[in-house]
Amino acid sequence: MDVAVIGGTGEEGFGLTLRLARAGHHVVIGSRSAEKGGAAAAHANELLGGDANVEGTTNEEAAAVAGVVAVTVPFAGQADIYRVIKPAVPADAIVVDATSPLATAVGGKAWQVVHPWHGSAAEQADVILSQGVRMVAAFHTIAGHALRDLDRPLESDVLVCGDDAEAKAIVGSLIDDIPDLRWVDCGALSMARIAETMTALLVSVNRTYKVKDSGFRIVGRDAWGDART
Amino acid sequence: MDVAVIGGTGEEGFGLTLRLARAGHHVVIGSRSAEKGGAAAAHANELLGGDANVEGTTNEEAAAVAGVVAVTVPFAGQADIYRVIKPAVPADAIVVDATSPLATAVGGKAWQVVHPWHGSAAEQADVILSQGVRMVAAFHTIAGHALRDLDRPLESDVLVCGDDAEAKAIVGSLIDDIPDLRWVDCGALSMARIAETMTALLVSVNRTYKVKDSGFRIVGRDAWGDART
C-alpha cells in the first residue's frame, strides 16, 4: 500500500515509517522541507536495508501520492499543516490523524491537555479538510520511542476511532501488518476526544515510574481488530 | 482495614465489597436506606460464606466508621451524596472516588461524557468535602460486572490518581489484596480528568465488540504499584 507519513521526520512518524516499510509498504515521508524529507527517507532505507521502499519529499507532495495519509505532528502545528496539505490530499484518501492535544502546544505540560474547539484534534482536522476524506484517529498511545526501536516488541494496542468502518478496517490491516501490534475499534471519530487525551495519562505514568514507553493493552476479549468479522 | 462503600448496593460498589471482604477487610455498605444497606450486606455475607465481615447501613453511618471511604455512585447523584456524607467523613479519612461523569447523568449516552466544572468528578468531590480528607480517584476502568463475578480473574488494572502519595499507597495496598488486581499510579488528582473518561471509551469498546467488561492493562514495565519502592 502507498502510505504518506506527514511529519515523518519526527520520532512518532519516523518510527511508524520504519515499521510500515519493514512490513513491505511504500512509505513517503513528508516534511516541511523536501531535503529533510529525503534525508529521513535515506536514513530509513539505510536502517532497514534490503528491499525497503521509503521516499521523502514535502508534506504536500507526500500527501498527493498516497491512499493512506498519516499525520503525526505536534498539536501546535497541526491545523497549519492540514491547511497546507488540503489541496493535495486525494478526495478518496484515508487520513489517519495521530495528534494528541498536549498542553505543550501552549507552553504547558505534556501530561496535561487542552481541549480543541471541535472536540478533538482529529475532528478539527476533519473540519479543515472538509472534502469527503475518510478520517481515522489512531496511534496516540503508541510511543514513538517504541516504534523507532525495531528490535522492541510492541505491547501497546492501537486505539482506532472513526466514522467509516471500511476506513478503520483498512487502517487496521496496516496495523496488523506490523508484528505484535493489535488494533481496537473504539467507535466513532468523536471517541478520539478520549483516546487523544490518554497520551497525557501515559506521559504521567512514564514520569512517575521513570519509564519511556508505557502503553495500554485492551483486555476482555481474546481478539480485537475488525468487529464486523 | 475498615472500608465503607458508599453506594455499595450498586453493581460496582457491591462487586468491590465482595472482593475486599473476601480479602479479609471489614466492609460497611452504605445505602440511601439502612434497610437496603443491611440487605445487601446480608447477601454479601451469604455469597462469601465463612468469615466474611460485611455490614450495611446508611451512607452517613457507613462513612463515619471507616478509615477508607469508597464512593461508587452514578455521577448524577454524586454531588448530593457527598453533601450528605460530608459531616460524617472523619477528618483524616482517605476518600476513594470511582465516579465517571458519563453523559447518562443528563440523559446522554454511556460512551460519552460531560465535563465537570472542577475538571473531574473526583475534584468536584474534593471541593465539596473541603475538609482535609485525602482524595484518591480509582476503579473507573474496572467493570462492576467483573468485580461481582468472584470466579473471574481481573485482568484490567486500576488507575489511581491523587495528590497524596501515602493515601495512594494505602488504597494501593487494598487493591493488592484483591487477587490478580494491580494498580498504577497515574499522578495527581487532576489526572482523574482523563482516567474518568476512559470508562466511556470502554463502554464504546464493549458496545462495538458485544462484550461486557473490557479494560486496560498498562504495559511498559514489569511491576507497577507504589513508584516510590
Coordinates of N, CA and C in Angstrom, one line a residue, chain A:
Chain A
M1 N 0.9 -1.2 0.0 CA 0.0 0.0 0.0 C 0.9 1.2 0.0
D2 N 0.4 2.3 -0.6 CA 1.1 3.6 -0.6 C 0.7 4.4 0.7
V3 N 1.6 4.7 1.5 CA 1.3 5.4 2.7 C 2.2 6.7 2.8
A4 N 1.6 7.8 3.0 CA 2.3 9.1 3.3 C 2.4 9.2 4.8
V5 N 3.5 9.6 5.3 CA 3.6 10.0 6.7 C 4.0 11.5 6.8
I6 N 3.0 12.3 7.1 CA 3.2 13.7 7.2 C 3.8 14.0 8.6
G7 N 4.9 14.7 8.6 CA 5.7 14.9 9.8 C 6.5 13.6 10.1
G8 N 6.9 13.0 9.0 CA 7.6 11.7 9.1 C 9.0 11.8 9.6
T9 N 9.5 13.0 9.8 CA 10.9 13.2 10.4 C 10.8 13.2 11.9
G10 N 9.7 13.4 12.5 CA 9.5 13.3 14.0 C 9.6 11.9 14.5
E11 N 9.8 11.7 15.8 CA 10.0 10.4 16.3 C 8.8 9.4 16.0
E12 N 7.6 9.9 16.3 CA 6.5 9.0 16.0 C 6.3 8.7 14.6
G13 N 6.5 9.7 13.7 CA 6.3 9.5 12.3 C 7.4 8.6 11.7
F14 N 8.6 8.9 12.2 CA 9.7 8.1 11.6 C 9.6 6.6 12.1
G15 N 9.2 6.5 13.3 CA 9.0 5.1 13.8 C 8.0 4.4 13.1
L16 N 6.9 5.1 12.8 CA 5.8 4.5 12.0 C 6.2 4.1 10.6
T17 N 7.0 5.0 10.0 CA 7.6 4.8 8.7 C 8.4 3.5 8.7
L18 N 9.3 3.4 9.7 CA 10.2 2.2 9.7 C 9.3 0.9 9.8
R19 N 8.3 0.9 10.7 CA 7.5 -0.3 10.9 C 6.7 -0.6 9.6
L20 N 6.1 0.4 9.0 CA 5.3 0.1 7.8 C 6.2 -0.3 6.6
A21 N 7.3 0.3 6.5 CA 8.2 0.0 5.4 C 8.8 -1.4 5.5
R22 N 9.1 -1.8 6.8 CA 9.6 -3.1 7.0 C 8.5 -4.2 6.7
A23 N 7.2 -3.8 6.9 CA 6.1 -4.7 6.5 C 5.9 -4.7 5.0
G24 N 6.7 -4.0 4.2 CA 6.6 -4.1 2.8 C 5.8 -3.0 2.1
H25 N 5.4 -2.0 2.9 CA 4.6 -0.9 2.3 C 5.6 0.2 1.7
H26 N 5.1 0.9 0.7 CA 5.8 2.0 0.1 C 5.4 3.2 0.9
V27 N 6.4 3.8 1.6 CA 6.1 4.9 2.5 C 6.8 6.2 2.0
V28 N 6.0 7.3 1.9 CA 6.6 8.5 1.5 C 6.6 9.5 2.7
I29 N 7.8 9.8 3.2 CA 7.9 10.7 4.3 C 7.7 12.2 3.8
G30 N 6.8 12.9 4.5 CA 6.6 14.3 4.2 C 7.2 15.1 5.3
S31 N 7.8 16.2 4.9 CA 8.5 17.1 5.8 C 8.2 18.6 5.3
R32 N 8.4 19.6 6.2 CA 8.3 20.9 5.7 C 9.3 21.2 4.6
S33 N 10.4 20.6 4.6 CA 11.4 20.7 3.5 C 11.7 19.4 2.8
A34 N 11.7 19.5 1.5 CA 12.0 18.3 0.7 C 13.3 17.6 1.0
E35 N 14.3 18.5 1.4 CA 15.6 18.0 1.7 C 15.6 17.1 3.0
K36 N 14.9 17.7 4.0 CA 14.8 16.9 5.3 C 14.0 15.6 5.1
G37 N 13.0 15.7 4.2 CA 12.2 14.5 3.9 C 13.0 13.5 3.3
G38 N 13.8 13.9 2.3 CA 14.7 13.0 1.6 C 15.8 12.4 2.5
A39 N 16.3 13.2 3.4 CA 17.4 12.7 4.3 C 16.8 11.7 5.2
A40 N 15.6 11.9 5.7 CA 14.9 10.9 6.6 C 14.7 9.6 5.9
A41 N 14.2 9.7 4.6 CA 14.0 8.5 3.8 C 15.2 7.7 3.6
A42 N 16.3 8.4 3.3 CA 17.6 7.8 3.1 C 18.0 7.0 4.4
H43 N 17.8 7.7 5.5 CA 18.2 7.1 6.8 C 17.3 5.9 7.0
A44 N 16.0 6.0 6.7 CA 15.1 4.8 6.9 C 15.6 3.6 6.1
N45 N 15.9 3.9 4.8 CA 16.3 2.8 3.9 C 17.6 2.2 4.4
E46 N 18.5 3.0 4.9 CA 19.7 2.5 5.4 C 19.5 1.6 6.6
L47 N 18.6 2.1 7.5 CA 18.3 1.3 8.7 C 17.7 0.0 8.4
L48 N 16.8 0.0 7.4 CA 16.0 -1.2 7.0 C 16.8 -2.1 6.1
G49 N 17.6 -1.5 5.3 CA 18.4 -2.4 4.3 C 17.5 -3.0 3.3
G50 N 18.1 -3.8 2.4 CA 17.4 -4.7 1.5 C 16.3 -4.0 0.7
D51 N 15.1 -4.4 0.7 CA 14.1 -4.0 -0.2 C 13.3 -2.8 0.3
A52 N 13.7 -2.2 1.3 CA 12.9 -1.1 1.9 C 12.6 0.0 0.8
N53 N 11.4 0.5 0.8 CA 11.0 1.4 -0.2 C 10.4 2.7 0.4
V54 N 11.3 3.5 0.9 CA 10.9 4.8 1.5 C 11.4 5.9 0.7
E55 N 10.5 6.9 0.4 CA 10.9 8.1 -0.3 C 10.6 9.3 0.7
G56 N 11.2 10.4 0.3 CA 10.9 11.6 1.2 C 10.8 12.8 0.3
T57 N 9.9 13.7 0.7 CA 9.6 14.9 0.0 C 8.9 15.9 0.9
T58 N 8.2 16.9 0.3 CA 7.5 17.8 1.1 C 6.2 17.2 1.6
N59 N 5.6 17.8 2.6 CA 4.3 17.3 3.1 C 3.2 17.3 2.0
E60 N 3.2 18.4 1.2 CA 2.2 18.5 0.1 C 2.3 17.3 -0.9
E61 N 3.6 17.1 -1.3 CA 3.8 16.1 -2.4 C 3.6 14.7 -1.8
A62 N 4.0 14.5 -0.6 CA 3.7 13.2 0.0 C 2.2 12.9 0.1
A63 N 1.5 13.9 0.6 CA 0.0 13.7 0.7 C -0.6 13.3 -0.6
A64 N -0.1 13.9 -1.7 CA -0.7 13.7 -3.0 C -0.6 12.3 -3.6
V65 N 0.4 11.6 -3.1 CA 0.7 10.3 -3.8 C 0.1 9.1 -3.1
A66 N -0.5 9.3 -1.9 CA -0.9 8.1 -1.1 C -2.4 8.0 -0.9
G67 N -2.8 6.7 -0.8 CA -4.1 6.4 -0.5 C -4.4 6.5 1.0
V68 N -3.4 6.3 1.8 CA -3.5 6.5 3.2 C -2.5 7.6 3.6
V69 N -3.0 8.6 4.2 CA -2.1 9.8 4.7 C -2.1 9.8 6.2
A70 N -1.0 9.4 6.8 CA -0.9 9.5 8.3 C -0.3 10.8 8.6
V71 N -0.9 11.5 9.6 CA -0.4 12.8 10.0 C 0.1 12.7 11.5
T72 N 1.4 12.8 11.7 CA 2.0 12.7 13.0 C 2.8 13.9 13.3
V73 N 2.1 15.0 13.8 CA 2.7 16.3 14.0 C 2.3 16.7 15.4
P74 N 3.0 17.6 16.0 CA 2.6 18.2 17.3 C 1.3 19.0 17.1
F75 N 0.5 19.1 18.2 CA -0.8 19.8 18.1 C -0.6 21.3 17.7
A76 N 0.5 21.9 18.1 CA 0.7 23.3 17.9 C 0.7 23.6 16.4
G77 N 1.3 22.7 15.6 CA 1.3 22.9 14.1 C 0.3 22.2 13.3
Q78 N -0.6 21.4 14.0 CA -1.5 20.5 13.3 C -2.4 21.2 12.3
A79 N -3.1 22.3 12.7 CA -4.1 22.9 11.9 C -3.4 23.5 10.6
D80 N -2.2 24.2 10.8 CA -1.5 24.8 9.7 C -1.1 23.7 8.7
I81 N -0.6 22.6 9.2 CA -0.1 21.5 8.3 C -1.3 21.0 7.5
Y82 N -2.5 20.8 8.1 CA -3.6 20.3 7.4 C -4.0 21.4 6.3
R83 N -3.9 22.7 6.6 CA -4.2 23.7 5.6 C -3.3 23.6 4.4
V84 N -2.0 23.3 4.7 CA -1.0 23.2 3.7 C -1.3 21.9 2.8
I85 N -1.6 20.8 3.4 CA -1.8 19.6 2.6 C -3.2 19.5 1.9
K86 N -4.1 20.3 2.4 CA -5.5 20.2 2.0 C -5.7 20.1 0.5
P87 N -5.0 21.0 -0.3 CA -5.3 20.9 -1.8 C -4.7 19.6 -2.4
A88 N -3.8 19.0 -1.7 CA -3.1 17.8 -2.3 C -3.7 16.5 -1.9
V89 N -4.4 16.4 -0.8 CA -5.0 15.2 -0.3 C -6.0 14.7 -1.3
P90 N -5.8 13.5 -1.9 CA -6.8 13.0 -2.8 C -8.2 12.9 -2.1
A91 N -9.3 13.1 -2.9 CA -10.6 13.2 -2.4 C -11.0 11.8 -1.7
D92 N -10.5 10.7 -2.2 CA -10.9 9.4 -1.6 C -9.9 8.9 -0.6
A93 N -9.0 9.7 -0.2 CA -7.9 9.3 0.7 C -8.5 8.9 2.1
I94 N -7.8 8.1 2.8 CA -8.0 7.8 4.2 C -6.9 8.6 4.9
V95 N -7.3 9.5 5.8 CA -6.4 10.3 6.6 C -6.4 9.7 8.0
V96 N -5.2 9.4 8.5 CA -5.0 8.9 9.9 C -4.4 10.0 10.7
D97 N -5.1 10.5 11.6 CA -4.6 11.6 12.5 C -4.1 10.9 13.8
A98 N -2.8 11.3 14.2 CA -2.3 10.7 15.4 C -2.0 11.8 16.5
T99 N -2.6 13.0 16.3 CA -2.3 14.1 17.1 C -2.9 14.0 18.5
S100 N -2.2 14.3 19.5 CA -2.7 14.4 20.9 C -2.6 15.9 21.3
P101 N -3.7 16.5 21.8 CA -3.6 17.9 22.1 C -3.0 18.2 23.4
L102 N -1.7 17.8 23.5 CA -0.9 18.0 24.8 C -0.8 19.5 25.0
A103 N -0.8 19.9 26.3 CA -0.7 21.3 26.7 C 0.7 21.9 26.3
T104 N 1.6 21.1 25.9 CA 2.9 21.6 25.4 C 2.7 22.6 24.3
A105 N 1.6 22.4 23.6 CA 1.3 23.3 22.4 C 1.1 24.7 22.8
V106 N 0.8 25.0 24.1 CA 0.7 26.3 24.6 C 1.6 26.6 25.8
G107 N 2.7 25.9 25.8 CA 3.7 26.1 26.8 C 3.4 25.3 28.1
G108 N 2.4 24.4 28.1 CA 2.0 23.7 29.3 C 2.8 22.4 29.4
K109 N 2.3 21.5 30.2 CA 3.0 20.2 30.5 C 2.5 19.1 29.6
A110 N 3.3 18.1 29.3 CA 3.0 17.0 28.4 C 2.0 16.1 29.0
W111 N 1.8 16.1 30.3 CA 0.8 15.3 31.0 C -0.5 16.0 31.2
Q112 N -0.6 17.1 30.5 CA -1.9 17.9 30.6 C -2.3 18.1 29.1
V113 N -3.6 18.4 28.9 CA -4.1 18.6 27.6 C -4.9 19.9 27.5
V114 N -5.1 20.4 26.3 CA -6.0 21.4 26.0 C -7.2 20.8 25.2
H115 N -8.3 21.5 25.2 CA -9.5 21.0 24.6 C -9.7 21.7 23.3
P116 N -9.5 21.0 22.1 CA -9.8 21.6 20.8 C -11.3 22.0 20.7
W117 N -11.5 23.1 20.1 CA -12.9 23.6 19.9 C -13.8 22.5 19.3
H118 N -13.3 21.7 18.4 CA -14.1 20.8 17.7 C -14.3 19.5 18.5
G119 N -13.7 19.4 19.6 CA -13.8 18.2 20.5 C -12.5 17.5 20.6
S120 N -11.9 17.2 19.4 CA -10.7 16.5 19.4 C -9.8 17.1 18.3
A121 N -8.5 16.8 18.3 CA -7.6 17.2 17.2 C -8.1 16.6 15.9
A122 N -8.5 15.3 15.9 CA -8.9 14.6 14.7 C -10.2 15.3 14.1
E123 N -11.1 15.7 15.0 CA -12.3 16.4 14.4 C -12.0 17.7 13.9
Q124 N -11.0 18.4 14.5 CA -10.5 19.7 13.9 C -9.9 19.4 12.5
A125 N -9.1 18.4 12.4 CA -8.5 18.1 11.1 C -9.6 17.8 10.1
D126 N -10.6 17.0 10.5 CA -11.7 16.7 9.6 C -12.4 17.9 9.1
V127 N -12.6 18.9 10.0 CA -13.3 20.1 9.6 C -12.4 20.9 8.6
I128 N -11.1 21.0 8.9 CA -10.2 21.7 8.0 C -10.2 21.1 6.6
L129 N -10.1 19.7 6.5 CA -10.1 19.1 5.2 C -11.4 19.2 4.5
S130 N -12.5 19.0 5.2 CA -13.9 19.3 4.7 C -14.1 18.9 3.2
Q131 N -13.6 17.8 2.8 CA -13.8 17.4 1.4 C -14.0 15.9 1.2
G132 N -14.6 15.3 2.2 CA -15.0 13.9 2.0 C -13.9 12.9 2.1
V133 N -12.8 13.3 2.7 CA -11.8 12.3 3.0 C -12.4 11.5 4.2
R134 N -11.9 10.3 4.3 CA -12.3 9.4 5.5 C -11.3 9.6 6.6
M135 N -11.7 10.2 7.7 CA -10.8 10.5 8.8 C -10.8 9.4 9.8
V136 N -9.6 8.9 10.2 CA -9.5 7.9 11.3 C -8.5 8.5 12.3
A137 N -8.7 8.3 13.5 CA -7.8 8.7 14.6 C -7.1 7.5 15.2
A138 N -5.8 7.5 15.3 CA -5.1 6.3 15.8 C -3.7 6.6 16.2
F139 N -3.1 5.7 16.9 CA -1.7 5.7 17.3 C -1.3 6.6 18.4
H140 N -2.3 7.2 19.1 CA -2.0 8.1 20.2 C -1.3 7.5 21.4
T141 N -1.5 6.2 21.6 CA -1.0 5.5 22.8 C 0.2 4.6 22.5
I142 N 0.8 4.8 21.2 CA 2.0 4.0 20.9 C 3.2 5.0 20.9
A143 N 4.1 4.7 21.9 CA 5.2 5.6 22.0 C 6.1 5.6 20.7
G144 N 6.5 6.8 20.3 CA 7.4 6.9 19.1 C 8.7 6.2 19.4
H145 N 9.1 6.4 20.6 CA 10.3 5.7 21.1 C 10.3 4.2 20.8
A146 N 9.1 3.6 21.1 CA 9.0 2.1 20.9 C 8.9 1.8 19.4
L147 N 8.2 2.6 18.7 CA 8.1 2.3 17.2 C 9.4 2.4 16.5
R148 N 10.3 3.3 17.0 CA 11.6 3.5 16.3 C 12.5 2.4 16.6
D149 N 12.4 1.8 17.8 CA 13.3 0.7 18.1 C 12.8 -0.6 17.5
L150 N 13.3 -1.0 16.4 CA 12.7 -2.1 15.6 C 12.9 -3.4 16.3
D151 N 13.8 -3.5 17.2 CA 14.0 -4.8 18.0 C 13.0 -5.0 19.1
R152 N 12.3 -3.9 19.4 CA 11.4 -4.0 20.5 C 10.0 -4.5 20.2
P153 N 9.5 -5.5 20.9 CA 8.2 -5.9 20.6 C 7.2 -4.9 21.1
L154 N 6.1 -4.6 20.3 CA 5.1 -3.6 20.7 C 4.0 -4.2 21.5
E155 N 3.9 -3.8 22.7 CA 2.9 -4.4 23.6 C 1.6 -3.6 23.6
S156 N 1.7 -2.3 23.4 CA 0.5 -1.4 23.5 C -0.4 -1.6 22.3
D157 N -1.7 -1.5 22.5 CA -2.7 -1.6 21.4 C -2.9 -0.3 20.8
V158 N -3.3 -0.3 19.5 CA -3.6 1.0 18.8 C -5.1 1.2 18.9
L159 N -5.5 2.3 19.5 CA -6.9 2.6 19.6 C -7.3 3.4 18.4
V160 N -8.3 2.8 17.7 CA -8.7 3.4 16.4 C -10.2 3.9 16.5
C161 N -10.3 5.2 16.1 CA -11.6 5.9 16.1 C -11.9 6.4 14.7
G162 N -13.2 6.3 14.3 CA -13.6 6.8 13.0 C -15.0 6.5 12.7
D163 N -15.6 7.3 11.8 CA -17.0 7.1 11.5 C -17.2 6.1 10.3
D164 N -16.1 5.8 9.6 CA -16.2 4.9 8.4 C -15.6 3.5 8.8
A165 N -16.4 2.5 8.9 CA -15.9 1.2 9.3 C -14.9 0.6 8.3
E166 N -15.2 0.9 7.0 CA -14.3 0.4 6.0 C -12.9 1.0 6.1
A167 N -12.9 2.3 6.4 CA -11.6 3.0 6.5 C -10.9 2.5 7.7
K168 N -11.6 2.3 8.8 CA -11.0 1.7 10.0 C -10.3 0.4 9.8
A169 N -11.0 -0.4 9.0 CA -10.5 -1.8 8.7 C -9.3 -1.7 7.8
I170 N -9.2 -0.7 6.9 CA -8.0 -0.6 6.0 C -6.8 -0.1 6.9
V171 N -7.1 0.8 7.7 CA -6.0 1.3 8.6 C -5.6 0.1 9.6
G172 N -6.6 -0.6 10.0 CA -6.4 -1.8 10.8 C -5.5 -2.8 10.1
S173 N -5.7 -3.0 8.8 CA -4.9 -4.0 8.1 C -3.4 -3.6 8.0
L174 N -3.2 -2.3 8.0 CA -1.8 -1.7 8.0 C -1.2 -2.1 9.4
I175 N -2.0 -1.8 10.5 CA -1.6 -2.1 11.8 C -1.3 -3.6 12.0
D176 N -2.2 -4.4 11.5 CA -2.0 -5.9 11.6 C -0.7 -6.3 10.9
D177 N -0.3 -5.6 9.9 CA 1.0 -5.9 9.1 C 2.2 -5.7 10.0
I178 N 2.1 -4.9 11.1 CA 3.2 -4.7 12.0 C 3.2 -5.8 13.0
P179 N 4.3 -6.6 13.1 CA 4.3 -7.7 14.0 C 4.0 -7.3 15.5
D180 N 3.2 -8.1 16.1 CA 2.8 -7.8 17.5 C 1.8 -6.8 17.7
L181 N 1.6 -5.9 16.8 CA 0.7 -4.8 17.0 C -0.8 -5.2 16.7
R182 N -1.6 -4.8 17.7 CA -3.1 -5.0 17.5 C -3.8 -3.7 17.5
W183 N -5.0 -3.7 16.9 CA -5.8 -2.5 17.0 C -7.2 -2.8 17.5
V184 N -7.8 -1.8 18.2 CA -9.1 -2.0 18.8 C -10.0 -0.8 18.3
D185 N -11.1 -1.2 17.7 CA -12.1 -0.3 17.2 C -12.8 0.4 18.4
C186 N -12.5 1.7 18.6 CA -13.0 2.4 19.8 C -14.3 3.2 19.5
G187 N -14.8 3.0 18.3 CA -16.1 3.7 17.9 C -15.9 4.9 17.0
A188 N -16.8 5.8 17.2 CA -16.9 7.0 16.3 C -15.7 7.9 16.4
L189 N -15.5 8.7 15.4 CA -14.4 9.7 15.4 C -14.4 10.5 16.7
S190 N -15.6 10.8 17.2 CA -15.7 11.7 18.4 C -15.1 11.0 19.6
M191 N -14.9 9.6 19.6 CA -14.2 9.0 20.7 C -12.8 9.3 20.8
A192 N -12.2 10.0 19.7 CA -10.9 10.5 19.8 C -10.7 11.5 20.9
R193 N -11.9 12.2 21.3 CA -11.8 13.1 22.4 C -11.2 12.5 23.6
I194 N -11.5 11.2 23.8 CA -10.9 10.4 24.9 C -9.6 9.8 24.6
A195 N -9.5 9.1 23.4 CA -8.3 8.4 23.1 C -7.1 9.4 23.0
E196 N -7.3 10.6 22.5 CA -6.2 11.5 22.3 C -5.6 12.0 23.7
T197 N -6.5 12.1 24.7 CA -6.0 12.5 26.0 C -5.3 11.5 26.7
M198 N -5.5 10.2 26.3 CA -4.8 9.1 27.0 C -3.3 9.1 26.9
T199 N -2.8 9.8 25.8 CA -1.4 10.1 25.7 C -0.8 10.8 26.9
A200 N -1.6 11.8 27.4 CA -1.1 12.6 28.5 C -1.1 11.7 29.8
L201 N -2.0 10.8 29.9 CA -2.0 9.9 31.1 C -0.8 9.0 31.0
L202 N -0.4 8.6 29.8 CA 0.8 7.7 29.7 C 2.1 8.6 30.0
V203 N 2.1 9.8 29.6 CA 3.2 10.7 29.9 C 3.3 10.8 31.5
S204 N 2.2 10.9 32.1 CA 2.2 11.0 33.6 C 2.8 9.7 34.2
V205 N 2.3 8.6 33.7 CA 2.8 7.3 34.2 C 4.3 7.1 33.9
N206 N 4.7 7.5 32.7 CA 6.2 7.5 32.4 C 7.0 8.3 33.4
R207 N 6.5 9.4 33.7 CA 7.1 10.3 34.6 C 7.2 9.8 36.0
T208 N 6.1 9.2 36.5 CA 6.0 8.6 37.8 C 7.0 7.5 38.0
Y209 N 7.0 6.6 37.0 CA 7.8 5.3 37.1 C 9.1 5.4 36.4
K210 N 9.5 6.6 35.8 CA 10.7 6.7 35.1 C 10.9 5.7 34.0
V211 N 9.9 5.5 33.2 CA 9.9 4.7 32.0 C 9.7 5.6 30.8
K212 N 9.8 5.0 29.6 CA 9.7 5.8 28.4 C 8.6 5.5 27.5
D213 N 8.0 4.3 27.7 CA 7.0 3.9 26.7 C 5.9 3.0 27.3
S214 N 5.3 3.5 28.3 CA 4.1 2.8 28.9 C 3.0 2.9 27.8
G215 N 2.1 1.9 27.9 CA 1.0 1.9 26.9 C -0.2 1.1 27.5
F216 N -1.2 1.0 26.7 CA -2.4 0.3 27.1 C -2.6 -1.0 26.3
R217 N -2.9 -2.1 26.9 CA -3.3 -3.3 26.2 C -4.8 -3.5 26.6
I218 N -5.6 -3.7 25.7 CA -7.1 -3.8 26.0 C -7.3 -5.3 26.3
V219 N -8.0 -5.5 27.4 CA -8.4 -6.8 27.9 C -9.9 -7.0 27.8
G220 N -10.3 -8.3 27.9 CA -11.8 -8.6 28.0 C -12.3 -9.3 26.8
R221 N -11.3 -9.6 25.8 CA -11.7 -10.4 24.6 C -10.4 -11.0 24.1
D222 N -10.5 -12.1 23.5 CA -9.2 -12.8 23.0 C -8.7 -12.0 21.8
A223 N -9.6 -11.6 20.9 CA -9.1 -11.0 19.7 C -9.9 -9.7 19.5
W224 N -9.2 -8.7 18.9 CA -9.8 -7.4 18.7 C -9.9 -7.2 17.1
G225 N -9.4 -6.1 16.6 CA -9.5 -5.9 15.2 C -10.9 -5.6 14.7
D226 N -11.2 -6.0 13.5 CA -12.4 -5.6 12.8 C -13.6 -6.3 13.5
A227 N -14.5 -5.6 14.2 CA -15.6 -6.1 15.0 C -16.6 -6.8 14.1
R228 N -16.6 -6.5 12.8 CA -17.6 -7.0 11.9 C -17.3 -8.4 11.4
T229 N -16.1 -8.9 11.7 CA -15.7 -10.2 11.2 C -15.7 -11.2 12.4

